[in-house]
Coordinates of C-alpha atoms and ligand atoms in Angstrom, one line a residue:
M12 CA -5.8 -19.6 9.0
N13 CA -9.3 -18.9 10.3
F14 CA -10.0 -15.2 9.6
T15 CA -13.1 -13.3 8.6
A16 CA -12.3 -9.9 7.3
P17 CA -14.2 -7.4 9.6
F18 CA -14.5 -4.9 6.8
Q19 CA -13.9 -4.5 3.1
S20 CA -11.8 -1.3 2.2
I21 CA -12.9 -1.4 -1.5
T22 CA -16.0 -3.0 -3.0
W23 CA -17.2 -3.0 -6.6
N24 CA -21.0 -2.8 -6.7
Q25 CA -22.2 -3.5 -10.3
N26 CA -21.6 0.0 -11.7
H27 CA -19.8 1.9 -9.0
L28 CA -17.0 1.6 -6.4
T29 CA -17.6 1.7 -2.7
I30 CA -14.6 2.5 -0.3
I31 CA -14.1 3.2 3.4
D32 CA -13.2 6.8 3.6
Q33 CA -10.0 6.4 5.6
T34 CA -9.9 10.1 6.5
F35 CA -12.7 9.6 8.9
L36 CA -11.0 6.7 10.8
P37 CA -10.9 5.7 13.6
E38 CA -13.8 8.0 14.8
R39 CA -16.3 7.0 12.2
E40 CA -16.6 4.0 9.7
V41 CA -17.9 6.0 6.7
Y42 CA -18.4 4.3 3.3
I43 CA -18.6 6.5 0.2
D44 CA -19.6 5.7 -3.4
L45 CA -17.3 6.7 -6.3
N46 CA -19.0 7.0 -9.7
T47 CA -16.4 8.6 -11.9
S48 CA -12.7 8.5 -12.6
G49 CA -12.5 12.0 -11.3
Q50 CA -13.8 10.9 -8.0
V51 CA -11.4 8.1 -7.8
W52 CA -8.5 10.5 -8.5
E53 CA -9.7 12.8 -5.7
A54 CA -10.1 9.8 -3.3
I55 CA -6.5 8.6 -3.9
K56 CA -5.0 12.2 -3.9
K57 CA -6.7 12.9 -0.5
L58 CA -5.9 9.5 1.0
R59 CA -9.5 8.4 1.4
V60 CA -8.1 5.2 -0.1
R61 CA -4.5 4.7 0.5
G62 CA -1.8 2.0 0.8
A63 CA 0.1 0.8 -2.3
P64 CA -2.0 -2.3 -3.3
A65 CA -5.3 -0.4 -2.5
I66 CA -4.6 2.5 -4.7
G67 CA -3.7 -0.1 -7.5
I68 CA -7.1 -1.7 -7.1
A69 CA -9.0 1.6 -6.8
G70 CA -7.2 3.0 -9.8
A71 CA -8.1 0.0 -11.8
Y72 CA -11.8 0.3 -11.1
G73 CA -11.4 4.1 -11.6
L74 CA -10.1 3.5 -15.1
C75 CA -13.2 1.2 -15.8
L76 CA -15.5 3.9 -14.6
G77 CA -13.8 6.4 -17.0
M78 CA -14.1 4.0 -19.9
E79 CA -17.7 3.5 -19.3
Q80 CA -18.2 7.2 -20.2
L81 CA -16.5 6.8 -23.5
P82 CA -18.5 6.4 -26.8
D83 CA -18.6 3.1 -28.5
S84 CA -16.2 4.3 -31.2
S85 CA -13.3 2.8 -33.0
F86 CA -10.7 0.8 -31.1
Q87 CA -8.0 3.4 -31.8
S88 CA -10.0 6.3 -30.4
F89 CA -11.2 4.3 -27.4
Y90 CA -7.7 3.1 -26.6
R91 CA -6.3 6.6 -26.9
E92 CA -8.9 8.0 -24.6
S93 CA -8.4 5.1 -22.2
E94 CA -4.6 5.9 -22.0
R95 CA -5.4 9.5 -21.3
I96 CA -7.7 8.5 -18.3
A97 CA -4.9 6.1 -17.1
E98 CA -2.3 8.9 -17.2
Y99 CA -4.7 11.2 -15.3
L100 CA -5.3 8.6 -12.6
N101 CA -1.7 7.8 -12.3
S102 CA -0.9 11.6 -11.7
S103 CA -2.8 11.4 -8.3
R104 CA 0.2 9.8 -6.4
P105 CA 3.6 9.1 -7.8
T106 CA 5.5 6.8 -5.5
A107 CA 3.6 3.5 -5.2
V108 CA 4.2 1.5 -8.5
N109 CA 1.0 -0.6 -7.8
L110 CA -1.0 2.3 -9.3
S111 CA 0.7 2.4 -12.8
W112 CA 1.1 -1.3 -12.7
A113 CA -2.7 -1.9 -12.4
L114 CA -3.5 0.8 -15.0
N115 CA -1.1 -0.8 -17.4
R116 CA -2.6 -4.2 -16.8
I117 CA -6.1 -3.0 -17.7
L118 CA -4.7 -1.3 -20.9
T119 CA -2.8 -4.4 -21.9
S120 CA -5.9 -6.6 -21.4
I121 CA -8.0 -4.4 -23.7
F122 CA -5.2 -4.1 -26.3
A123 CA -4.9 -8.0 -26.4
E124 CA -8.7 -8.1 -27.4
K125 CA -8.5 -5.2 -29.8
D126 CA -10.7 -6.8 -32.5
R127 CA -13.7 -7.0 -30.2
P128 CA -16.2 -4.2 -30.1
V129 CA -15.8 -1.4 -27.6
T130 CA -18.7 -2.5 -25.5
Q131 CA -17.1 -5.8 -24.9
L132 CA -13.6 -4.2 -24.2
K133 CA -15.3 -2.3 -21.4
K134 CA -16.3 -5.7 -19.9
V135 CA -12.8 -7.0 -20.5
A136 CA -11.4 -4.1 -18.5
L137 CA -13.8 -4.6 -15.6
E138 CA -13.0 -8.4 -15.5
T139 CA -9.3 -7.4 -15.3
A140 CA -9.9 -4.9 -12.4
I141 CA -11.8 -7.7 -10.5
T142 CA -9.0 -10.1 -11.1
I143 CA -6.5 -7.6 -9.7
H144 CA -8.6 -7.2 -6.7
D145 CA -9.1 -11.0 -6.1
E146 CA -5.6 -11.7 -6.8
D147 CA -4.3 -9.1 -4.3
R148 CA -6.4 -11.0 -1.5
R149 CA -4.7 -14.3 -2.4
L150 CA -1.2 -12.7 -2.6
C151 CA -1.5 -11.0 0.7
K152 CA -2.7 -14.2 2.4
T153 CA 0.3 -16.1 1.0
I154 CA 2.6 -13.4 2.1
G155 CA 1.4 -13.9 5.7
E156 CA 1.8 -17.7 5.4
N157 CA 5.4 -17.3 4.1
G158 CA 6.4 -14.6 6.7
L159 CA 5.3 -16.9 9.5
D160 CA 8.5 -18.9 9.2
L161 CA 10.6 -15.7 10.1
V162 CA 8.6 -15.0 13.4
S163 CA 10.2 -16.4 16.6
D164 CA 8.1 -17.6 19.5
N165 CA 6.7 -14.9 21.7
A166 CA 7.8 -12.3 19.2
Q167 CA 7.5 -8.5 19.7
I168 CA 7.1 -7.0 16.2
L169 CA 7.5 -3.3 15.5
T170 CA 5.7 -1.9 12.4
H171 CA 5.2 1.4 10.7
C172 CA 2.4 3.1 8.8
N173 CA -0.6 1.0 7.9
T174 CA -0.3 -2.3 5.9
G175 CA -3.6 -4.1 6.7
G176 CA -6.8 -4.8 5.0
L177 CA -7.3 -1.0 4.6
A178 CA -4.1 -0.8 2.5
T179 CA -4.8 -3.9 0.4
G180 CA -7.6 -6.0 -1.1
E181 CA -7.6 -8.0 2.3
Y182 CA -5.2 -9.4 5.1
G183 CA -2.6 -6.8 4.2
T184 CA 1.3 -7.2 3.7
A185 CA 3.3 -6.8 7.0
F186 CA -0.1 -6.9 8.7
S187 CA -0.8 -10.4 7.2
V188 CA 2.4 -11.7 8.8
I189 CA 1.4 -10.3 12.1
L190 CA -2.2 -11.8 11.7
H191 CA -0.8 -15.2 10.8
A192 CA 1.7 -15.0 13.8
H193 CA -1.0 -14.1 16.2
Q194 CA -3.3 -17.0 15.0
A195 CA -0.3 -19.4 15.2
G196 CA 0.2 -18.3 18.9
K197 CA 3.7 -16.9 18.2
L198 CA 3.0 -13.2 18.8
K199 CA 3.5 -11.6 22.1
K200 CA 2.6 -8.0 20.9
V201 CA 2.9 -5.4 18.2
W202 CA 4.6 -2.1 18.7
V203 CA 2.8 0.4 16.5
D204 CA 4.6 3.5 15.4
E205 CA 2.1 6.4 15.3
T206 CA 3.6 7.4 11.8
R207 CA 3.8 11.1 11.8
P208 CA 2.4 13.4 10.2
L209 CA -0.9 11.6 9.0
L210 CA -0.8 9.0 11.8
Q211 CA -1.6 5.9 9.7
G212 CA -0.3 3.9 12.6
A213 CA -2.2 5.6 15.4
R214 CA -5.4 6.0 13.4
L215 CA -5.6 2.9 11.2
T216 CA -3.2 0.1 12.2
T217 CA -4.5 0.3 15.9
W218 CA -8.1 0.3 14.6
E219 CA -7.4 -2.9 12.5
L220 CA -5.5 -4.5 15.3
Q221 CA -8.4 -3.9 17.7
K222 CA -10.8 -5.4 15.3
A223 CA -8.6 -8.5 15.0
E224 CA -8.1 -8.7 18.7
I225 CA -4.3 -8.7 18.4
P226 CA -2.4 -7.2 21.3
F227 CA -0.4 -4.0 20.7
T228 CA 1.0 -0.9 22.1
L229 CA 1.0 2.5 20.4
N230 CA 4.3 4.4 20.5
I231 CA 5.5 7.7 19.1
D232 CA 7.9 7.2 16.1
S233 CA 10.9 8.4 18.0
A234 CA 10.5 5.8 20.7
A235 CA 11.7 3.1 18.5
A236 CA 15.4 3.3 19.3
F237 CA 14.7 3.2 23.0
L238 CA 12.3 0.2 22.6
M239 CA 15.2 -1.6 20.7
Q240 CA 17.7 -0.6 23.3
Q241 CA 15.5 -2.2 26.0
G242 CA 15.3 -5.4 24.1
K243 CA 11.5 -5.0 23.4
V244 CA 11.6 -5.5 19.7
D245 CA 12.4 -8.9 18.0
M246 CA 11.8 -7.9 14.5
V247 CA 10.6 -5.0 12.4
I248 CA 8.3 -5.6 9.5
T249 CA 7.0 -2.9 7.1
G250 CA 5.2 -2.8 3.8
A251 CA 6.5 -1.1 0.7
D252 CA 5.3 1.3 -2.0
R253 CA 8.0 0.5 -4.6
I254 CA 10.9 -1.9 -4.5
T255 CA 13.5 -1.5 -7.2
R256 CA 15.3 -4.5 -8.7
N257 CA 18.3 -4.1 -6.3
G258 CA 16.0 -4.3 -3.3
D259 CA 16.0 -0.6 -2.4
T260 CA 12.5 0.1 -0.9
A261 CA 10.4 3.1 -0.9
N262 CA 7.9 3.2 2.1
K263 CA 6.3 5.6 4.5
I264 CA 8.6 8.3 5.8
G265 CA 10.4 7.1 8.9
T266 CA 10.9 3.5 7.5
Y267 CA 14.5 4.2 6.7
H268 CA 15.1 5.4 10.3
L269 CA 13.9 2.1 11.5
A270 CA 16.1 0.1 9.3
V271 CA 19.2 2.0 10.5
L272 CA 18.0 1.4 14.2
A273 CA 17.4 -2.2 13.6
N274 CA 20.8 -2.6 12.0
A275 CA 22.4 -0.9 14.9
H276 CA 20.7 -3.1 17.4
N277 CA 21.2 -6.3 15.4
I278 CA 17.4 -6.8 14.9
P279 CA 16.2 -8.3 11.6
F280 CA 14.4 -5.8 9.3
Y281 CA 11.9 -7.2 7.0
V282 CA 9.8 -5.7 4.1
A283 CA 6.5 -7.5 3.0
A284 CA 5.1 -6.9 -0.4
P285 CA 3.4 -8.6 -3.4
Y286 CA 5.0 -8.7 -6.9
S287 CA 2.9 -5.7 -8.0
T288 CA 5.2 -3.6 -5.7
I289 CA 8.4 -4.7 -7.3
D290 CA 9.5 -2.5 -10.1
M291 CA 12.1 -4.2 -12.2
E292 CA 12.4 -1.2 -14.5
L293 CA 14.2 0.8 -12.0
A294 CA 17.7 -0.2 -11.1
T295 CA 18.0 1.7 -7.6
G296 CA 16.0 3.7 -5.2
K297 CA 17.5 6.9 -6.5
E298 CA 15.2 6.7 -9.4
I299 CA 12.0 6.6 -7.4
V300 CA 9.9 9.9 -7.4
I301 CA 9.2 10.7 -3.8
E302 CA 5.8 12.4 -3.2
E303 CA 6.0 15.7 -1.3
R304 CA 2.8 16.7 0.5
D305 CA 1.3 19.9 1.8
E306 CA 3.1 21.7 4.4
D307 CA -0.1 22.0 6.6
E308 CA 0.3 18.3 7.5
V309 CA 3.5 19.4 9.4
T310 CA 2.6 22.9 10.6
H311 CA -0.8 21.7 12.1
F312 CA -1.7 18.8 14.5
G313 CA -5.4 18.0 13.7
N314 CA -6.8 21.5 12.9
K315 CA -4.5 23.3 15.3
R316 CA -1.5 25.2 14.1
T317 CA 1.6 24.0 15.9
A318 CA 4.3 26.0 14.0
P319 CA 4.7 29.7 13.5
K320 CA 3.3 31.1 10.2
K321 CA 5.5 31.3 7.2
V322 CA 8.0 28.6 8.4
D323 CA 9.9 26.6 5.7
V324 CA 8.6 23.0 5.6
Y325 CA 9.9 19.8 4.0
N326 CA 7.3 17.0 3.9
P327 CA 8.3 13.9 1.9
A328 CA 5.6 11.3 2.2
F329 CA 8.1 8.4 1.7
D330 CA 11.8 7.6 2.1
I331 CA 14.1 5.0 0.6
T332 CA 15.6 2.2 2.6
P333 CA 18.8 0.9 1.0
H334 CA 18.7 -2.8 0.2
K335 CA 21.8 -3.4 2.4
L336 CA 19.7 -2.6 5.5
I337 CA 16.9 -5.1 4.5
T338 CA 17.3 -8.6 6.0
A339 CA 14.7 -10.1 3.6
I340 CA 11.7 -9.3 1.5
I341 CA 8.6 -11.4 2.1
T342 CA 6.6 -12.0 -1.2
E343 CA 3.9 -14.4 -2.2
K344 CA 6.6 -16.4 -3.9
G345 CA 8.6 -16.9 -0.8
I346 CA 11.3 -15.1 1.2
V347 CA 13.7 -13.2 -0.9
R348 CA 17.2 -12.5 0.5
P349 CA 20.2 -10.7 -1.0
D350 CA 21.3 -10.6 -3.9
Y351 CA 17.9 -9.2 -4.6
E352 CA 18.3 -8.6 -8.3
K353 CA 19.4 -12.0 -9.0
N354 CA 16.8 -13.6 -6.7
F355 CA 13.9 -11.4 -8.0
K356 CA 14.8 -12.5 -11.6
S357 CA 14.8 -16.2 -10.8
L358 CA 11.6 -15.9 -8.7
F359 CA 9.5 -13.6 -10.9
S360 CA 10.7 -14.3 -14.4
Ligands
LIG2 O1 0.8 7.5 2.2 P1 0.2 6.1 2.5 O2 -0.6 6.0 3.7 O3 -0.5 5.6 1.2 O4 1.5 5.2 2.5 C1 1.3 3.8 2.7 C2 2.6 3.1 3.1 O5 3.7 3.6 3.1 C3 2.4 1.5 3.3 O6 3.4 1.2 4.2 C4 2.7 0.9 2.0 O7 1.8 1.3 1.0 C5 2.4 -0.6 2.1 S1 0.7 -1.1 2.1 C6 0.4 -2.7 2.2

């Protein structure tokens, strides 16, 4: 595929991290430097960097920034303090498993080299963070190649939230399939759910689609059923924040609606994700912690209040799509179909 990334959402610059601050998009393309683990925690919490693989990558670099501040002491105290920083970074957002997965990978990499001096362990940690970042680019590209087989000619694809280069190292997950389908001449258009309440679809996916010159139409989330009824959707593809071993999938709130609707209209519903999003330690989606966010996101639109004061608000950031509603999961290893537990085990063992 012939694709030059029009931006890099996360860049490591010798001794600090630079990210696109996604809260300014699409009006302004603002890049900010993060120099401490505290700044990385804040950037993840406030969704300056967001999307499951991207917060894993940012968290990994954030842990390296935290380690850099630690004294060159014994391995035991360095490791204890590193674990403390990892726990702190992991507390920023609970649902996407990619964050704890990346933090644990860094800790494991230094534990494996525990006889080396702490100055060298800091280098080992950074090399691991860079590997996680590079690997995500490759995985996302392969996800797009694998997903291409599922796309019919002249396809209209509906997607939710943002799963592109902003949310990953590059290419994206569901977005990578869209990108590959477009380049292969198979795509008619993308239907972009605006993705209430934070509008990742309206603000970010449209921005990325415009940059990649891919045809799309933006729709409100609640238009999805009507679009399907009119025969305007051939397939739904979303990303994922955590997939349990039975295939249950946590993704942006509103994803479960789409899966139910797709099922009712006999439309295939696909999830695209790398192995770092699959949590084999959890048996079902019931065990996933769902982040609940500030009520202002629901009572206000932009800065304008749209609900009366003192209303009771429920604002889960994610929902769980039961595996029975998922036609297949597109990974870098190939297309995984039910029985998910059995097939994950044989693909990823
Ligand atoms: O709250 P967000 O914007 O971080 O939620 C992101 C999503 O739900 C994405 O769909 C998911 O992380 C897949 S990213 C490739």
